[in-house]
PDB file of C-alpha atoms and ligand atoms in Angstrom:
ATOM      1  CA  MET A 177     -19.810  11.858  47.204  1.00 52.00           C
ATOM      2  CA  GLU A 178     -19.584  10.333  43.706  1.00 57.00           C
ATOM      3  CA  LYS A 179     -16.282  11.088  41.956  1.00 63.00           C
ATOM      4  CA  ALA A 180     -16.451  13.210  38.766  1.00 73.00           C
ATOM      5  CA  ARG A 181     -15.699  11.515  35.473  1.00 81.00           C
ATOM      6  CA  GLU A 182     -12.196  12.077  34.151  1.00 93.00           C
ATOM      7  CA  ILE A 183     -11.666  12.492  30.416  1.00 96.00           C
ATOM      8  CA  ILE A 184      -8.089  12.062  29.274  1.00 97.00           C
ATOM      9  CA  LEU A 185      -7.223  13.017  25.708  1.00 97.00           C
ATOM     10  CA  ALA A 186      -4.118  11.449  24.163  1.00 97.00           C
ATOM     11  CA  LYS A 187      -1.420  14.053  23.397  1.00 95.00           C
ATOM     12  CA  SER A 188      -0.887  12.427  20.009  1.00 94.00           C
ATOM     13  CA  ALA A 189      -4.568  12.742  18.972  1.00 95.00           C
ATOM     14  CA  GLY A 190      -5.088  14.500  15.642  1.00 91.00           C
ATOM     15  CA  PHE A 191      -3.419  14.709  12.260  1.00 94.00           C
ATOM     16  CA  CYS A 192       0.000  13.069  11.936  1.00 95.00           C
ATOM     17  CA  PRO A 193       2.845  15.195  10.483  1.00 94.00           C
ATOM     18  CA  GLY A 194       2.491  13.511   7.056  1.00 93.00           C
ATOM     19  CA  VAL A 195      -1.201  14.366   6.738  1.00 93.00           C
ATOM     20  CA  LYS A 196      -0.657  17.882   8.158  1.00 94.00           C
ATOM     21  CA  LYS A 197       2.051  18.628   5.598  1.00 94.00           C
ATOM     22  CA  ALA A 198      -0.018  17.252   2.709  1.00 93.00           C
ATOM     23  CA  LEU A 199      -2.958  19.459   3.770  1.00 94.00           C
ATOM     24  CA  GLU A 200      -0.754  22.553   4.029  1.00 94.00           C
ATOM     25  CA  ARG A 201       0.680  21.797   0.631  1.00 94.00           C
ATOM     26  CA  VAL A 202      -2.646  21.432  -1.204  1.00 95.00           C
ATOM     27  CA  ARG A 203      -3.977  24.598   0.421  1.00 95.00           C
ATOM     28  CA  LYS A 204      -0.913  26.572  -0.700  1.00 95.00           C
ATOM     29  CA  LEU A 205      -1.301  25.184  -4.216  1.00 95.00           C
ATOM     30  CA  ALA A 206      -4.990  26.145  -4.300  1.00 94.00           C
ATOM     31  CA  GLU A 207      -4.040  29.703  -3.300  1.00 92.00           C
ATOM     32  CA  GLY A 208      -1.278  29.748  -5.923  1.00 89.00           C
ATOM     33  CA  GLY A 209      -3.729  30.123  -8.804  1.00 83.00           C
ATOM     34  CA  GLN A 210      -2.313  27.346 -11.012  1.00 84.00           C
ATOM     35  CA  GLY A 211      -5.805  26.053 -11.731  1.00 87.00           C
ATOM     36  CA  PRO A 212      -7.830  23.404  -9.923  1.00 93.00           C
ATOM     37  CA  VAL A 213      -6.029  21.122  -7.499  1.00 96.00           C
ATOM     38  CA  PHE A 214      -6.783  17.385  -7.569  1.00 97.00           C
ATOM     39  CA  THR A 215      -5.680  14.722  -5.121  1.00 97.00           C
ATOM     40  CA  LEU A 216      -5.447  11.078  -6.109  1.00 96.00           C
ATOM     41  CA  GLY A 217      -7.727   9.616  -3.432  1.00 94.00           C
ATOM     42  CA  PRO A 218      -9.037  11.513  -0.394  1.00 92.00           C
ATOM     43  CA  LEU A 219      -6.386  13.316   1.689  1.00 90.00           C
ATOM     44  CA  VAL A 220      -8.169  12.424   4.922  1.00 86.00           C
ATOM     45  CA  HIS A 221     -11.028  10.104   5.845  1.00 82.00           C
ATOM     46  CA  ASN A 222     -13.392  12.811   6.963  1.00 83.00           C
ATOM     47  CA  GLY A 223     -16.358  14.116   4.982  1.00 84.00           C
ATOM     48  CA  GLN A 224     -16.346  17.552   6.654  1.00 83.00           C
ATOM     49  CA  VAL A 225     -12.678  18.187   5.897  1.00 88.00           C
ATOM     50  CA  LEU A 226     -13.129  16.950   2.313  1.00 90.00           C
ATOM     51  CA  SER A 227     -16.132  19.255   1.748  1.00 91.00           C
ATOM     52  CA  GLY A 228     -14.060  22.144   3.131  1.00 92.00           C
ATOM     53  CA  LEU A 229     -11.244  21.305   0.704  1.00 94.00           C
ATOM     54  CA  GLU A 230     -13.708  21.125  -2.209  1.00 94.00           C
ATOM     55  CA  ALA A 231     -14.913  24.602  -1.312  1.00 93.00           C
ATOM     56  CA  GLU A 232     -11.272  25.734  -1.531  1.00 93.00           C
ATOM     57  CA  GLY A 233     -10.988  24.234  -5.038  1.00 92.00           C
ATOM     58  CA  ILE A 234      -9.299  20.960  -4.033  1.00 95.00           C
ATOM     59  CA  ARG A 235     -11.050  17.865  -5.325  1.00 95.00           C
ATOM     60  CA  ALA A 236     -10.287  14.188  -4.699  1.00 95.00           C
ATOM     61  CA  VAL A 237     -10.443  11.885  -7.738  1.00 96.00           C
ATOM     62  CA  GLU A 238     -10.565   8.091  -7.498  1.00 94.00           C
ATOM     63  CA  SER A 239      -8.585   7.349 -10.671  1.00 95.00           C
ATOM     64  CA  LEU A 240      -6.292   9.051 -13.146  1.00 96.00           C
ATOM     65  CA  ASP A 241      -8.884   8.428 -15.902  1.00 96.00           C
ATOM     66  CA  GLU A 242     -10.994  11.205 -14.387  1.00 96.00           C
ATOM     67  CA  LEU A 243      -8.209  13.668 -15.156  1.00 95.00           C
ATOM     68  CA  LYS A 244      -7.782  13.003 -18.878  1.00 91.00           C
ATOM     69  CA  GLY A 245      -7.898  16.285 -20.809  1.00 90.00           C
ATOM     70  CA  LYS A 246      -7.918  18.379 -17.615  1.00 92.00           C
ATOM     71  CA  SER A 247      -5.436  21.050 -16.565  1.00 92.00           C
ATOM     72  CA  GLY A 248      -4.324  22.062 -13.093  1.00 94.00           C
ATOM     73  CA  VAL A 249      -2.273  20.402 -10.371  1.00 96.00           C
ATOM     74  CA  LEU A 250      -2.365  16.774  -9.271  1.00 97.00           C
ATOM     75  CA  VAL A 251      -1.163  15.981  -5.753  1.00 96.00           C
ATOM     76  CA  LEU A 252       0.005  12.491  -4.836  1.00 96.00           C
ATOM     77  CA  ARG A 253      -1.116  12.129  -1.218  1.00 93.00           C
ATOM     78  CA  ALA A 254       0.906  11.107   1.842  1.00 93.00           C
ATOM     79  CA  HIS A 255       0.270   7.340   1.313  1.00 94.00           C
ATOM     80  CA  GLY A 256       2.372   7.328  -1.882  1.00 96.00           C
ATOM     81  CA  VAL A 257       1.694   5.450  -5.137  1.00 97.00           C
ATOM     82  CA  THR A 258       3.418   2.796  -7.250  1.00 97.00           C
ATOM     83  CA  PRO A 259       6.183   3.972  -9.642  1.00 97.00           C
ATOM     84  CA  GLU A 260       3.842   3.042 -12.547  1.00 97.00           C
ATOM     85  CA  VAL A 261       1.033   5.259 -11.268  1.00 97.00           C
ATOM     86  CA  GLU A 262       3.510   8.103 -10.754  1.00 96.00           C
ATOM     87  CA  THR A 263       4.736   7.741 -14.362  1.00 96.00           C
ATOM     88  CA  GLN A 264       1.142   7.666 -15.656  1.00 96.00           C
ATOM     89  CA  ALA A 265       0.289  10.726 -13.565  1.00 95.00           C
ATOM     90  CA  ARG A 266       3.263  12.648 -14.930  1.00 94.00           C
ATOM     91  CA  GLY A 267       2.190  11.725 -18.474  1.00 95.00           C
ATOM     92  CA  LEU A 268      -1.213  13.405 -18.112  1.00 93.00           C
ATOM     93  CA  GLY A 269       0.021  16.914 -18.752  1.00 90.00           C
ATOM     94  CA  LEU A 270      -1.005  18.317 -15.354  1.00 93.00           C
ATOM     95  CA  SER A 271       1.606  19.602 -12.982  1.00 95.00           C
ATOM     96  CA  VAL A 272       2.311  16.808 -10.460  1.00 96.00           C
ATOM     97  CA  VAL A 273       3.233  17.464  -6.818  1.00 96.00           C
ATOM     98  CA  ASP A 274       4.462  14.518  -4.801  1.00 95.00           C
ATOM     99  CA  ALA A 275       3.224  14.844  -1.201  1.00 95.00           C
ATOM    100  CA  THR A 276       4.250  11.291  -0.237  1.00 96.00           C
ATOM    101  CA  CYS A 277       5.218  11.362   3.450  1.00 96.00           C
ATOM    102  CA  PRO A 278       9.024  11.038   3.854  1.00 97.00           C
ATOM    103  CA  LEU A 279       8.389   8.149   6.262  1.00 97.00           C
ATOM    104  CA  VAL A 280       6.414   6.267   3.585  1.00 97.00           C
ATOM    105  CA  LYS A 281       9.273   7.033   1.166  1.00 98.00           C
ATOM    106  CA  LYS A 282      11.635   5.361   3.637  1.00 98.00           C
ATOM    107  CA  ALA A 283       9.532   2.170   3.406  1.00 98.00           C
ATOM    108  CA  GLN A 284       9.394   2.410  -0.417  1.00 98.00           C
ATOM    109  CA  ASN A 285      13.199   2.784  -0.512  1.00 98.00           C
ATOM    110  CA  ALA A 286      13.648  -0.251   1.751  1.00 98.00           C
ATOM    111  CA  VAL A 287      11.486  -2.375  -0.583  1.00 98.00           C
ATOM    112  CA  SER A 288      13.250  -1.225  -3.748  1.00 97.00           C
ATOM    113  CA  ARG A 289      16.810  -1.444  -2.295  1.00 97.00           C
ATOM    114  CA  TYR A 290      16.502  -5.148  -1.426  1.00 97.00           C
ATOM    115  CA  ALA A 291      14.319  -6.008  -4.417  1.00 97.00           C
ATOM    116  CA  ALA A 292      17.172  -4.675  -6.610  1.00 96.00           C
ATOM    117  CA  GLN A 293      19.477  -7.188  -4.870  1.00 96.00           C
ATOM    118  CA  GLY A 294      17.178 -10.101  -5.728  1.00 95.00           C
ATOM    119  CA  TYR A 295      15.329 -10.375  -2.414  1.00 96.00           C
ATOM    120  CA  ASP A 296      11.680 -11.429  -2.266  1.00 96.00           C
ATOM    121  CA  THR A 297       9.530  -9.016  -0.273  1.00 98.00           C
ATOM    122  CA  VAL A 298       7.056  -9.473   2.557  1.00 98.00           C
ATOM    123  CA  ILE A 299       5.012  -6.446   3.588  1.00 98.00           C
ATOM    124  CA  VAL A 300       3.302  -6.687   6.974  1.00 98.00           C
ATOM    125  CA  GLY A 301       0.178  -4.637   6.425  1.00 97.00           C
ATOM    126  CA  ASP A 302      -3.341  -4.401   4.978  1.00 96.00           C
ATOM    127  CA  ALA A 303      -3.425  -5.752   1.419  1.00 95.00           C
ATOM    128  CA  GLY A 304      -6.001  -3.269   0.110  1.00 93.00           C
ATOM    129  CA  HIS A 305      -4.531  -0.157   1.724  1.00 94.00           C
ATOM    130  CA  ALA A 306      -3.230   2.562  -0.616  1.00 95.00           C
ATOM    131  CA  GLU A 307       0.190   2.728   1.064  1.00 96.00           C
ATOM    132  CA  VAL A 308       0.639  -1.046   0.793  1.00 97.00           C
ATOM    133  CA  ILE A 309      -0.479  -1.083  -2.858  1.00 97.00           C
ATOM    134  CA  GLY A 310       2.186   1.592  -3.454  1.00 97.00           C
ATOM    135  CA  LEU A 311       4.851  -0.448  -1.619  1.00 98.00           C
ATOM    136  CA  VAL A 312       4.029  -3.590  -3.634  1.00 98.00           C
ATOM    137  CA  GLY A 313       4.820  -1.583  -6.766  1.00 98.00           C
ATOM    138  CA  TYR A 314       8.446  -1.127  -5.591  1.00 98.00           C
ATOM    139  CA  ALA A 315       9.117  -4.879  -5.325  1.00 97.00           C
ATOM    140  CA  LYS A 316      10.732  -6.728  -8.216  1.00 84.00           C
ATOM    141  CA  GLU A 317      10.868 -10.407  -7.213  1.00 81.00           C
ATOM    142  CA  ARG A 318       8.034 -12.250  -5.466  1.00 94.00           C
ATOM    143  CA  VAL A 319       6.025 -10.000  -3.138  1.00 97.00           C
ATOM    144  CA  PHE A 320       3.582 -11.036  -0.393  1.00 98.00           C
ATOM    145  CA  VAL A 321       1.370  -8.997   1.901  1.00 98.00           C
ATOM    146  CA  VAL A 322       0.498 -10.541   5.264  1.00 98.00           C
ATOM    147  CA  SER A 323      -1.629  -9.054   8.006  1.00 97.00           C
ATOM    148  CA  GLY A 324       0.242 -10.793  10.841  1.00 97.00           C
ATOM    149  CA  PRO A 325       1.918 -13.967  12.151  1.00 98.00           C
ATOM    150  CA  GLU A 326      -1.010 -16.299  11.263  1.00 98.00           C
ATOM    151  CA  GLU A 327      -0.827 -15.366   7.587  1.00 98.00           C
ATOM    152  CA  ALA A 328       2.980 -15.494   7.691  1.00 98.00           C
ATOM    153  CA  GLU A 329       2.715 -19.195   8.621  1.00 97.00           C
ATOM    154  CA  LYS A 330       1.274 -19.817   5.143  1.00 96.00           C
ATOM    155  CA  LEU A 331       4.164 -18.146   3.288  1.00 96.00           C
ATOM    156  CA  PRO A 332       6.498 -20.254   1.156  1.00 94.00           C
ATOM    157  CA  ASP A 333      10.173 -20.665   2.131  1.00 92.00           C
ATOM    158  CA  PHE A 334      12.582 -18.031   0.870  1.00 94.00           C
ATOM    159  CA  ASP A 335      16.255 -18.053  -0.158  1.00 94.00           C
ATOM    160  CA  LYS A 336      16.455 -14.410   0.772  1.00 95.00           C
ATOM    161  CA  VAL A 337      13.655 -12.176   1.856  1.00 97.00           C
ATOM    162  CA  SER A 338      13.220  -8.563   2.892  1.00 97.00           C
ATOM    163  CA  VAL A 339      10.480  -7.731   5.407  1.00 98.00           C
ATOM    164  CA  VAL A 340       8.996  -4.255   5.798  1.00 98.00           C
ATOM    165  CA  ALA A 341       6.062  -2.884   7.781  1.00 98.00           C
ATOM    166  CA  GLN A 342       3.197  -0.676   6.690  1.00 98.00           C
ATOM    167  CA  THR A 343       4.074   2.583   8.455  1.00 97.00           C
ATOM    168  CA  THR A 344       1.041   2.352  10.768  1.00 96.00           C
ATOM    169  CA  GLN A 345       1.561  -1.305  11.703  1.00 96.00           C
ATOM    170  CA  GLU A 346       1.408  -2.433  15.332  1.00 95.00           C
ATOM    171  CA  GLU A 347       4.900  -3.085  16.767  1.00 95.00           C
ATOM    172  CA  ASP A 348       3.845  -6.353  18.346  1.00 95.00           C
ATOM    173  CA  VAL A 349       2.249  -7.716  15.167  1.00 96.00           C
ATOM    174  CA  PHE A 350       5.351  -6.798  13.158  1.00 98.00           C
ATOM    175  CA  ARG A 351       7.735  -8.389  15.686  1.00 98.00           C
ATOM    176  CA  LYS A 352       5.768 -11.658  15.842  1.00 98.00           C
ATOM    177  CA  THR A 353       5.486 -11.830  12.044  1.00 98.00           C
ATOM    178  CA  VAL A 354       9.237 -11.326  11.672  1.00 98.00           C
ATOM    179  CA  GLU A 355       9.829 -14.175  14.182  1.00 97.00           C
ATOM    180  CA  VAL A 356       7.716 -16.544  12.020  1.00 97.00           C
ATOM    181  CA  ILE A 357       9.577 -15.595   8.833  1.00 97.00           C
ATOM    182  CA  LYS A 358      12.983 -15.890  10.544  1.00 96.00           C
ATOM    183  CA  SER A 359      12.137 -19.369  11.795  1.00 93.00           C
ATOM    184  CA  ARG A 360      11.636 -20.523   8.199  1.00 86.00           C
ATOM    185  CA  SER A 361      14.208 -18.629   6.119  1.00 90.00           C
ATOM    186  CA  LYS A 362      17.950 -18.154   6.649  1.00 88.00           C
ATOM    187  CA  ASN A 363      18.570 -14.880   4.911  1.00 96.00           C
ATOM    188  CA  VAL A 364      16.088 -12.334   6.259  1.00 98.00           C
ATOM    189  CA  VAL A 365      16.618  -8.560   6.251  1.00 98.00           C
ATOM    190  CA  VAL A 366      14.188  -6.630   8.408  1.00 98.00           C
ATOM    191  CA  SER A 367      13.371  -2.957   7.866  1.00 98.00           C
ATOM    192  CA  ASP A 368      11.233  -1.721  10.724  1.00 98.00           C
ATOM    193  CA  THR A 369       9.426   0.995   8.796  1.00 98.00           C
ATOM    194  CA  ILE A 370       6.703   1.695  11.375  1.00 98.00           C
ATOM    195  CA  CYS A 371       6.716   5.496  11.595  1.00 97.00           C
ATOM    196  CA  LYS A 372       7.467   7.232  14.890  1.00 97.00           C
ATOM    197  CA  PRO A 373       4.137   9.128  14.992  1.00 96.00           C
ATOM    198  CA  SER A 374       2.224   5.807  14.699  1.00 96.00           C
ATOM    199  CA  ARG A 375       4.460   4.143  17.262  1.00 96.00           C
ATOM    200  CA  ASP A 376       3.962   7.025  19.725  1.00 96.00           C
ATOM    201  CA  ARG A 377       0.195   7.079  19.140  1.00 97.00           C
ATOM    202  CA  GLN A 378      -0.107   3.336  19.755  1.00 97.00           C
ATOM    203  CA  ARG A 379       2.105   3.407  22.860  1.00 97.00           C
ATOM    204  CA  GLU A 380       0.095   6.272  24.289  1.00 97.00           C
ATOM    205  CA  THR A 381      -3.141   4.384  23.566  1.00 97.00           C
ATOM    206  CA  VAL A 382      -1.805   1.298  25.388  1.00 97.00           C
ATOM    207  CA  GLU A 383      -0.859   3.526  28.337  1.00 97.00           C
ATOM    208  CA  LEU A 384      -4.355   5.092  28.461  1.00 97.00           C
ATOM    209  CA  CYS A 385      -5.991   1.653  28.306  1.00 97.00           C
ATOM    210  CA  ARG A 386      -4.195   0.680  31.530  1.00 95.00           C
ATOM    211  CA  SER A 387      -6.197   3.135  33.631  1.00 94.00           C
ATOM    212  CA  ALA A 388      -9.359   3.853  31.611  1.00 96.00           C
ATOM    213  CA  ASP A 389     -12.573   1.896  32.034  1.00 95.00           C
ATOM    214  CA  LEU A 390     -13.810   3.234  28.679  1.00 97.00           C
ATOM    215  CA  MET A 391     -11.740   4.080  25.598  1.00 98.00           C
ATOM    216  CA  VAL A 392     -13.155   6.251  22.823  1.00 98.00           C
ATOM    217  CA  VAL A 393     -11.434   5.932  19.449  1.00 98.00           C
ATOM    218  CA  VAL A 394     -12.109   8.940  17.227  1.00 97.00           C
ATOM    219  CA  GLY A 395     -11.863   8.658  13.465  1.00 94.00           C
ATOM    220  CA  SER A 396     -13.172   6.951  10.385  1.00 91.00           C
ATOM    221  CA  LYS A 397     -13.883   3.230  10.137  1.00 89.00           C
ATOM    222  CA  LYS A 398     -12.255   3.421   6.691  1.00 87.00           C
ATOM    223  CA  SER A 399      -8.945   4.470   8.247  1.00 89.00           C
ATOM    224  CA  ALA A 400      -6.547   1.552   8.811  1.00 88.00           C
ATOM    225  CA  ASN A 401      -4.526   3.239  11.554  1.00 92.00           C
ATOM    226  CA  THR A 402      -7.705   4.146  13.462  1.00 94.00           C
ATOM    227  CA  ALA A 403      -8.933   0.551  13.179  1.00 93.00           C
ATOM    228  CA  ARG A 404      -5.591  -0.573  14.677  1.00 93.00           C
ATOM    229  CA  LEU A 405      -6.046   1.765  17.636  1.00 96.00           C
ATOM    230  CA  ALA A 406      -9.551   0.335  18.139  1.00 96.00           C
ATOM    231  CA  ALA A 407      -8.139  -3.222  18.047  1.00 95.00           C
ATOM    232  CA  ILE A 408      -5.579  -2.305  20.744  1.00 96.00           C
ATOM    233  CA  CYS A 409      -8.310  -0.766  22.909  1.00 97.00           C
ATOM    234  CA  ARG A 410     -10.653  -3.741  22.521  1.00 96.00           C
ATOM    235  CA  ARG A 411      -7.832  -6.009  23.646  1.00 95.00           C
ATOM    236  CA  LEU A 412      -6.765  -3.964  26.660  1.00 96.00           C
ATOM    237  CA  CYS A 413      -9.744  -1.973  27.915  1.00 95.00           C
ATOM    238  CA  PRO A 414     -13.035  -3.297  29.348  1.00 88.00           C
ATOM    239  CA  GLN A 415     -15.109  -1.069  26.993  1.00 96.00           C
ATOM    240  CA  THR A 416     -14.306   0.597  23.668  1.00 97.00           C
ATOM    241  CA  LEU A 417     -16.394   2.972  21.561  1.00 97.00           C
ATOM    242  CA  PHE A 418     -15.502   3.822  17.951  1.00 96.00           C
ATOM    243  CA  ALA A 419     -16.765   7.347  17.270  1.00 96.00           C
ATOM    244  CA  GLU A 420     -16.987   8.791  13.762  1.00 94.00           C
ATOM    245  CA  SER A 421     -19.160  11.536  15.258  1.00 93.00           C
ATOM    246  CA  ALA A 422     -20.678  12.427  18.640  1.00 95.00           C
ATOM    247  CA  ALA A 423     -23.818  10.501  17.600  1.00 95.00           C
ATOM    248  CA  ASP A 424     -21.832   7.249  17.993  1.00 95.00           C
ATOM    249  CA  LEU A 425     -21.343   7.773  21.733  1.00 95.00           C
ATOM    250  CA  ASP A 426     -23.410   5.349  23.762  1.00 92.00           C
ATOM    251  CA  ALA A 427     -24.777   7.522  26.587  1.00 92.00           C
ATOM    252  CA  ALA A 428     -25.284   4.616  29.004  1.00 93.00           C
ATOM    253  CA  LEU A 429     -21.716   3.377  28.521  1.00 93.00           C
ATOM    254  CA  VAL A 430     -20.266   6.857  28.934  1.00 93.00           C
ATOM    255  CA  GLU A 431     -22.351   7.538  32.034  1.00 92.00           C
ATOM    256  CA  SER A 432     -21.185   4.340  33.683  1.00 92.00           C
ATOM    257  CA  ALA A 433     -17.479   5.122  33.109  1.00 94.00           C
ATOM    258  CA  ARG A 434     -15.316   6.907  35.685  1.00 93.00           C
ATOM    259  CA  ARG A 435     -12.181   7.343  33.591  1.00 95.00           C
ATOM    260  CA  VAL A 436     -12.530   7.818  29.827  1.00 97.00           C
ATOM    261  CA  GLY A 437      -9.483   7.740  27.559  1.00 97.00           C
ATOM    262  CA  VAL A 438      -9.741   9.380  24.136  1.00 98.00           C
ATOM    263  CA  THR A 439      -7.425   8.486  21.278  1.00 98.00           C
ATOM    264  CA  ALA A 440      -7.730   9.421  17.607  1.00 97.00           C
ATOM    265  CA  GLY A 441      -6.501   8.272  14.224  1.00 94.00           C
ATOM    266  CA  ALA A 442      -3.914  10.096  12.113  1.00 93.00           C
ATOM    267  CA  SER A 443      -6.578  11.583   9.852  1.00 90.00           C
ATOM    268  CA  ALA A 444      -9.046  12.701  12.521  1.00 93.00           C
ATOM    269  CA  PRO A 445      -9.408  16.504  12.435  1.00 93.00           C
ATOM    270  CA  ASP A 446      -9.148  18.559  15.639  1.00 94.00           C
ATOM    271  CA  SER A 447     -12.731  19.801  15.120  1.00 93.00           C
ATOM    272  CA  LEU A 448     -14.050  16.216  15.355  1.00 94.00           C
ATOM    273  CA  ILE A 449     -11.918  15.449  18.417  1.00 96.00           C
ATOM    274  CA  ARG A 450     -13.208  18.621  20.123  1.00 96.00           C
ATOM    275  CA  GLU A 451     -16.804  17.672  19.221  1.00 95.00           C
ATOM    276  CA  ILE A 452     -16.378  14.236  20.821  1.00 96.00           C
ATOM    277  CA  VAL A 453     -14.671  15.536  23.964  1.00 96.00           C
ATOM    278  CA  SER A 454     -17.410  18.182  24.460  1.00 96.00           C
ATOM    279  CA  ALA A 455     -20.111  15.524  24.004  1.00 95.00           C
ATOM    280  CA  LEU A 456     -18.372  13.303  26.575  1.00 95.00           C
ATOM    281  CA  ARG A 457     -18.335  16.212  29.044  1.00 92.00           C
ATOM    282  CA  ARG A 458     -22.018  16.966  28.354  1.00 90.00           C
ATOM    283  CA  LEU A 459     -22.942  13.333  28.965  1.00 85.00           C
ATOM    284  CA  GLY A 460     -21.288  13.719  32.353  1.00 64.00           C
TER     285      GLY A 460
HETATM  286  S1  SF4 B 535       1.084   7.796   9.534  1.00 87.53           S
HETATM  287 FE1  SF4 B 535       3.308   8.122   9.603  1.00 87.53          FE
HETATM  288  S2  SF4 B 535       4.039   7.552   7.597  1.00 87.53           S
HETATM  289 FE2  SF4 B 535       1.837   7.775   7.411  1.00 87.53          FE
HETATM  290  S3  SF4 B 535       1.578   9.875   6.736  1.00 87.53           S
HETATM  291 FE3  SF4 B 535       1.470   9.914   8.955  1.00 87.53          FE
HETATM  292  S4  SF4 B 535       3.577  10.344   9.660  1.00 87.53           S
HETATM  293 FE4  SF4 B 535       3.672   9.707   7.512  1.00 87.53          FE
END
């Protein structure tokens, strides 16, 4: 008899604590009646969740210019912002709530502590990502963003350099990048600022890849941490599907798999994860 398909959902799938807290905070503010609530950038990369928030009176704006002359509350999201943006935000006249994740704050503090001592900074992360843009703003001397060891090879030599990680960075990429920098500079301080929730999520994904013949990565293609999970899966699993919705599931691939692992990015809502898992069961 043919064996039934197994679907194994990662325990870590779903919102990370930083995103969860930021969501709770904006919802409380919206109920508090202090006027409209704005977030600088989307709180999560999911259209459904964002529409739900809009219906609750919480609107994402792309830039502070959109808020000129407005009243209400402005929330700085979990990714954090540069000190300059924070100062500008506070100068707008709205009430500002800082929902930067404490684990992102830890990385910001590491950058500013060593920058104040004259260290150059290398951030191992995605140059265009909001968290990294925020971190760059805390550096004082020269600052470089590299995606991994290959880009680190092109860095100049340093007298003294501080290296930090984007909180969602892959452990292996960070370790190899640090090795390259250490081989070329004598005075290197390393702050491993990868957050525990990201570390756990990635380790669990690696573990699932060992036994699954198909991995499904749930989340938005715009989300950097979800893209990292997909990269891990593509490296370690014979087949990987990136699912922003159930429509992205390739029926033939799913039907040919015996053991399906499901992992999800830090901003993937439970409703989307449930939708994907139900669709995987239906396809069985
Ligand atoms: S991924 Fe980590 S650092 Fe970023 S918001 Fe979530 S818990 Fe905080």
